[in-house]
Amino acid sequence: MSIDRKALILQAATLSFVQFGYKATTMDQVSRIANVGKGTIYTFFKTKEELFEEILDKATSELTSVMSRVAAQQTTFVHKLLNLLDSILEFRLDHELFVKLAQEVRDIGTAQALEGVKRMEGYALDFLQQQIEEAIGSGEVKPCDASVAAFMILRMYLALTTEWNKSHEPLDQDKIKEHMILFISTGMLQ
């Protein structure tokens, strides 16, 4: 059975990025974790940036797959939207790399870490925008700027699930969904 060295290197690099962040990860570390020579890494990846890009591409593909499965559910737009938001949050929490990148952005401001976070968020926003546009087309949602709506919805959801907890008692998922429905579906004005 032959060893897939490229997959081994990608796995080791992901582990290194998770443990040390983008900035502190070196090709030497990746080679030690993968138990391969540095030359083997350079056979597949010319730079750390190229290696990081490949990892982001794989994660983006996984996120798109998760969101597509959720979007295929036959349910109301509001429930589909809430399920999509849950899947995005779960993906972020399940993938330690994005937790570490967000921490690195907050603590150090590493440009590549910021780019990784923005890239994943961009895919999520594009997907949400597409779902909103489809819902507008089917008459489930009032005509609006789908890109602005997607941005506001994602930001509100992330704020309630991650930022709120920093200065308030955490909200459970049902309470978060209740607030999201209030603002998205019914609005707060009488």
mmCIF file of C-alpha atoms in Angstrom:
data_model
loop_
_atom_site.group_PDB
_atom_site.id
_atom_site.type_symbol
_atom_site.label_atom_id
_atom_site.label_comp_id
_atom_site.label_asym_id
_atom_site.label_seq_id
_atom_site.Cartn_x
_atom_site.Cartn_y
_atom_site.Cartn_z
ATOM 1 C CA MET A 1 0.000 0.000 0.000
ATOM 2 C CA SER A 2 1.562 3.307 -1.061
ATOM 3 C CA ILE A 3 1.501 6.358 1.152
ATOM 4 C CA ASP A 4 -0.223 9.457 -0.214
ATOM 5 C CA ARG A 5 2.530 11.899 0.721
ATOM 6 C CA LYS A 6 0.612 14.946 -0.440
ATOM 7 C CA ALA A 7 -2.354 14.064 1.802
ATOM 8 C CA LEU A 8 0.071 13.392 4.664
ATOM 9 C CA ILE A 9 1.684 16.807 4.179
ATOM 10 C CA LEU A 10 -1.707 18.544 4.024
ATOM 11 C CA GLN A 11 -2.785 16.822 7.231
ATOM 12 C CA ALA A 12 0.463 17.787 8.976
ATOM 13 C CA ALA A 13 0.250 21.381 7.752
ATOM 14 C CA THR A 14 -3.335 21.678 8.954
ATOM 15 C CA LEU A 15 -2.261 20.386 12.358
ATOM 16 C CA SER A 16 0.606 22.879 12.463
ATOM 17 C CA PHE A 17 -1.633 25.794 11.462
ATOM 18 C CA VAL A 18 -4.126 24.737 14.170
ATOM 19 C CA GLN A 19 -1.440 24.455 16.850
ATOM 20 C CA PHE A 20 0.762 27.405 15.984
ATOM 21 C CA GLY A 21 -1.288 29.618 13.692
ATOM 22 C CA TYR A 22 -0.363 30.736 10.216
ATOM 23 C CA LYS A 23 2.422 33.095 11.195
ATOM 24 C CA ALA A 24 4.328 30.650 13.422
ATOM 25 C CA THR A 25 4.000 27.633 11.121
ATOM 26 C CA THR A 26 7.146 26.803 9.179
ATOM 27 C CA MET A 27 7.921 24.231 6.504
ATOM 28 C CA ASP A 28 10.366 22.662 8.998
ATOM 29 C CA GLN A 29 7.490 22.092 11.445
ATOM 30 C CA VAL A 30 5.311 20.618 8.735
ATOM 31 C CA SER A 31 8.113 18.290 7.663
ATOM 32 C CA ARG A 32 8.658 17.117 11.270
ATOM 33 C CA ILE A 33 4.937 16.516 11.858
ATOM 34 C CA ALA A 34 4.547 14.703 8.522
ATOM 35 C CA ASN A 35 7.796 12.816 9.079
ATOM 36 C CA VAL A 36 9.011 13.637 5.574
ATOM 37 C CA GLY A 37 11.938 15.660 4.314
ATOM 38 C CA LYS A 38 11.435 19.309 3.483
ATOM 39 C CA GLY A 39 12.326 18.495 -0.110
ATOM 40 C CA THR A 40 9.295 16.196 -0.284
ATOM 41 C CA ILE A 41 7.062 19.090 0.745
ATOM 42 C CA TYR A 42 8.595 21.319 -1.923
ATOM 43 C CA THR A 43 7.815 18.625 -4.510
ATOM 44 C CA PHE A 44 4.123 19.390 -3.971
ATOM 45 C CA PHE A 45 4.116 22.967 -2.627
ATOM 46 C CA LYS A 46 6.570 25.721 -3.496
ATOM 47 C CA THR A 47 5.657 27.934 -0.532
ATOM 48 C CA LYS A 48 3.815 27.946 2.775
ATOM 49 C CA GLU A 49 1.239 30.208 1.114
ATOM 50 C CA GLU A 50 0.588 27.612 -1.588
ATOM 51 C CA LEU A 51 0.184 24.913 1.070
ATOM 52 C CA PHE A 52 -2.221 27.125 3.013
ATOM 53 C CA GLU A 53 -4.217 27.816 -0.166
ATOM 54 C CA GLU A 54 -4.670 24.090 -0.779
ATOM 55 C CA ILE A 55 -5.952 23.614 2.777
ATOM 56 C CA LEU A 56 -8.381 26.528 2.360
ATOM 57 C CA ASP A 57 -9.579 25.095 -0.969
ATOM 58 C CA LYS A 58 -10.336 21.759 0.691
ATOM 59 C CA ALA A 59 -12.157 23.439 3.595
ATOM 60 C CA THR A 60 -14.141 25.616 1.197
ATOM 61 C CA SER A 61 -15.205 22.540 -0.723
ATOM 62 C CA GLU A 62 -16.316 20.865 2.526
ATOM 63 C CA LEU A 63 -18.283 23.948 3.605
ATOM 64 C CA THR A 64 -19.977 24.200 0.215
ATOM 65 C CA SER A 65 -20.932 20.529 0.413
ATOM 66 C CA VAL A 66 -22.428 20.960 3.904
ATOM 67 C CA MET A 67 -24.394 24.053 2.864
ATOM 68 C CA SER A 68 -25.639 22.361 -0.320
ATOM 69 C CA ARG A 69 -26.991 19.396 1.661
ATOM 70 C CA VAL A 70 -28.849 21.744 4.013
ATOM 71 C CA ALA A 71 -30.161 23.897 1.145
ATOM 72 C CA ALA A 72 -31.579 20.804 -0.554
ATOM 73 C CA GLN A 73 -33.969 20.236 2.372
ATOM 74 C CA GLN A 74 -37.612 20.735 1.482
ATOM 75 C CA THR A 75 -38.739 23.246 4.098
ATOM 76 C CA THR A 76 -39.716 26.896 4.428
ATOM 77 C CA PHE A 77 -37.152 29.534 3.597
ATOM 78 C CA VAL A 78 -36.876 30.685 7.230
ATOM 79 C CA HIS A 79 -36.188 27.167 8.505
ATOM 80 C CA LYS A 80 -33.754 26.488 5.671
ATOM 81 C CA LEU A 81 -31.977 29.765 6.442
ATOM 82 C CA LEU A 82 -31.709 28.964 10.162
ATOM 83 C CA ASN A 83 -30.426 25.475 9.348
ATOM 84 C CA LEU A 84 -27.859 26.984 6.974
ATOM 85 C CA LEU A 85 -26.685 29.394 9.662
ATOM 86 C CA ASP A 86 -26.412 26.529 12.150
ATOM 87 C CA SER A 87 -24.384 24.494 9.649
ATOM 88 C CA ILE A 88 -21.989 27.410 9.029
ATOM 89 C CA LEU A 89 -21.455 27.903 12.756
ATOM 90 C CA GLU A 90 -20.988 24.179 13.368
ATOM 91 C CA PHE A 91 -18.495 24.021 10.501
ATOM 92 C CA ARG A 92 -16.499 26.894 11.984
ATOM 93 C CA LEU A 93 -16.510 25.315 15.432
ATOM 94 C CA ASP A 94 -15.695 21.808 14.147
ATOM 95 C CA HIS A 95 -12.752 23.038 12.112
ATOM 96 C CA GLU A 96 -10.168 24.131 14.630
ATOM 97 C CA LEU A 97 -8.200 25.829 11.876
ATOM 98 C CA PHE A 98 -10.806 28.578 11.575
ATOM 99 C CA VAL A 99 -10.990 29.036 15.325
ATOM 100 C CA LYS A 100 -7.179 29.468 15.371
ATOM 101 C CA LEU A 101 -7.199 31.791 12.356
ATOM 102 C CA ALA A 102 -9.878 34.001 13.932
ATOM 103 C CA GLN A 103 -7.832 34.097 17.145
ATOM 104 C CA GLU A 104 -4.684 34.992 15.206
ATOM 105 C CA VAL A 105 -6.514 37.769 13.375
ATOM 106 C CA ARG A 106 -7.790 39.152 16.678
ATOM 107 C CA ASP A 107 -4.473 38.860 18.540
ATOM 108 C CA ILE A 108 -1.853 39.528 15.868
ATOM 109 C CA GLY A 109 -3.648 40.639 12.731
ATOM 110 C CA THR A 110 -1.777 38.288 10.377
ATOM 111 C CA ALA A 111 -2.824 39.177 6.828
ATOM 112 C CA GLN A 112 -2.952 35.559 5.598
ATOM 113 C CA ALA A 113 -5.064 34.467 8.587
ATOM 114 C CA LEU A 114 -7.430 37.366 7.888
ATOM 115 C CA GLU A 115 -7.575 36.359 4.242
ATOM 116 C CA GLY A 116 -8.450 32.774 5.231
ATOM 117 C CA VAL A 117 -11.261 33.922 7.528
ATOM 118 C CA LYS A 118 -12.585 36.357 4.906
ATOM 119 C CA ARG A 119 -12.479 33.697 2.225
ATOM 120 C CA MET A 120 -14.576 31.240 4.211
ATOM 121 C CA GLU A 121 -16.994 33.975 5.201
ATOM 122 C CA GLY A 122 -17.192 35.078 1.563
ATOM 123 C CA TYR A 123 -18.253 31.605 0.457
ATOM 124 C CA ALA A 124 -20.901 31.497 3.179
ATOM 125 C CA LEU A 125 -22.183 34.965 2.203
ATOM 126 C CA ASP A 126 -22.309 34.086 -1.499
ATOM 127 C CA PHE A 127 -24.239 30.905 -0.717
ATOM 128 C CA LEU A 128 -26.709 32.746 1.549
ATOM 129 C CA GLN A 129 -27.149 35.444 -1.094
ATOM 130 C CA GLN A 130 -27.961 32.783 -3.686
ATOM 131 C CA GLN A 131 -30.553 31.221 -1.363
ATOM 132 C CA ILE A 132 -32.143 34.635 -0.719
ATOM 133 C CA GLU A 133 -32.256 35.389 -4.452
ATOM 134 C CA GLU A 134 -33.983 32.061 -5.094
ATOM 135 C CA ALA A 135 -36.485 32.818 -2.315
ATOM 136 C CA ILE A 136 -37.140 36.246 -3.838
ATOM 137 C CA GLY A 137 -37.705 34.557 -7.206
ATOM 138 C CA SER A 138 -40.198 32.112 -5.698
ATOM 139 C CA GLY A 139 -42.035 34.876 -3.816
ATOM 140 C CA GLU A 140 -41.069 33.637 -0.309
ATOM 141 C CA VAL A 141 -39.026 36.774 0.367
ATOM 142 C CA LYS A 142 -39.791 40.401 -0.453
ATOM 143 C CA PRO A 143 -37.603 41.943 -3.127
ATOM 144 C CA CYS A 144 -34.432 43.290 -1.516
ATOM 145 C CA ASP A 145 -30.696 43.552 -2.047
ATOM 146 C CA ALA A 146 -29.803 39.908 -1.420
ATOM 147 C CA SER A 147 -26.116 40.668 -0.764
ATOM 148 C CA VAL A 148 -26.970 43.193 1.972
ATOM 149 C CA ALA A 149 -29.575 40.842 3.453
ATOM 150 C CA ALA A 150 -27.107 37.919 3.493
ATOM 151 C CA PHE A 151 -24.466 40.083 5.188
ATOM 152 C CA MET A 152 -26.878 41.375 7.831
ATOM 153 C CA ILE A 153 -28.314 37.930 8.552
ATOM 154 C CA LEU A 154 -24.908 36.241 8.874
ATOM 155 C CA ARG A 155 -23.494 39.062 11.016
ATOM 156 C CA MET A 156 -26.530 39.062 13.300
ATOM 157 C CA TYR A 157 -26.355 35.305 13.713
ATOM 158 C CA LEU A 158 -22.616 35.287 14.421
ATOM 159 C CA ALA A 159 -23.030 38.167 16.863
ATOM 160 C CA LEU A 160 -25.728 36.287 18.794
ATOM 161 C CA THR A 161 -23.775 33.021 18.820
ATOM 162 C CA THR A 162 -20.277 34.327 19.565
ATOM 163 C CA GLU A 163 -20.187 37.995 20.591
ATOM 164 C CA TRP A 164 -23.243 38.101 22.870
ATOM 165 C CA ASN A 165 -21.669 35.540 25.232
ATOM 166 C CA LYS A 166 -18.746 37.833 26.014
ATOM 167 C CA SER A 167 -20.839 40.250 28.060
ATOM 168 C CA HIS A 168 -24.167 38.466 28.610
ATOM 169 C CA GLU A 169 -25.579 35.145 29.668
ATOM 170 C CA PRO A 170 -25.255 32.868 26.605
ATOM 171 C CA LEU A 171 -28.410 32.321 24.575
ATOM 172 C CA ASP A 172 -29.431 28.766 23.759
ATOM 173 C CA GLN A 173 -30.073 27.836 20.126
ATOM 174 C CA ASP A 174 -33.848 28.105 20.464
ATOM 175 C CA LYS A 175 -33.578 31.647 21.843
ATOM 176 C CA ILE A 176 -31.174 32.631 19.066
ATOM 177 C CA LYS A 177 -33.571 31.254 16.452
ATOM 178 C CA GLU A 178 -36.469 33.065 18.101
ATOM 179 C CA HIS A 179 -34.606 36.385 17.797
ATOM 180 C CA MET A 180 -33.538 35.668 14.239
ATOM 181 C CA ILE A 181 -37.148 34.897 13.250
ATOM 182 C CA LEU A 182 -38.323 38.056 15.003
ATOM 183 C CA PHE A 183 -36.020 40.252 12.933
ATOM 184 C CA ILE A 184 -36.087 38.341 9.646
ATOM 185 C CA SER A 185 -39.638 37.136 9.466
ATOM 186 C CA THR A 186 -41.947 39.318 11.517
ATOM 187 C CA GLY A 187 -39.828 42.345 12.389
ATOM 188 C CA MET A 188 -40.003 44.129 15.702
ATOM 189 C CA LEU A 189 -42.334 46.974 14.723
ATOM 190 C CA GLN A 190 -46.076 46.705 15.396
#
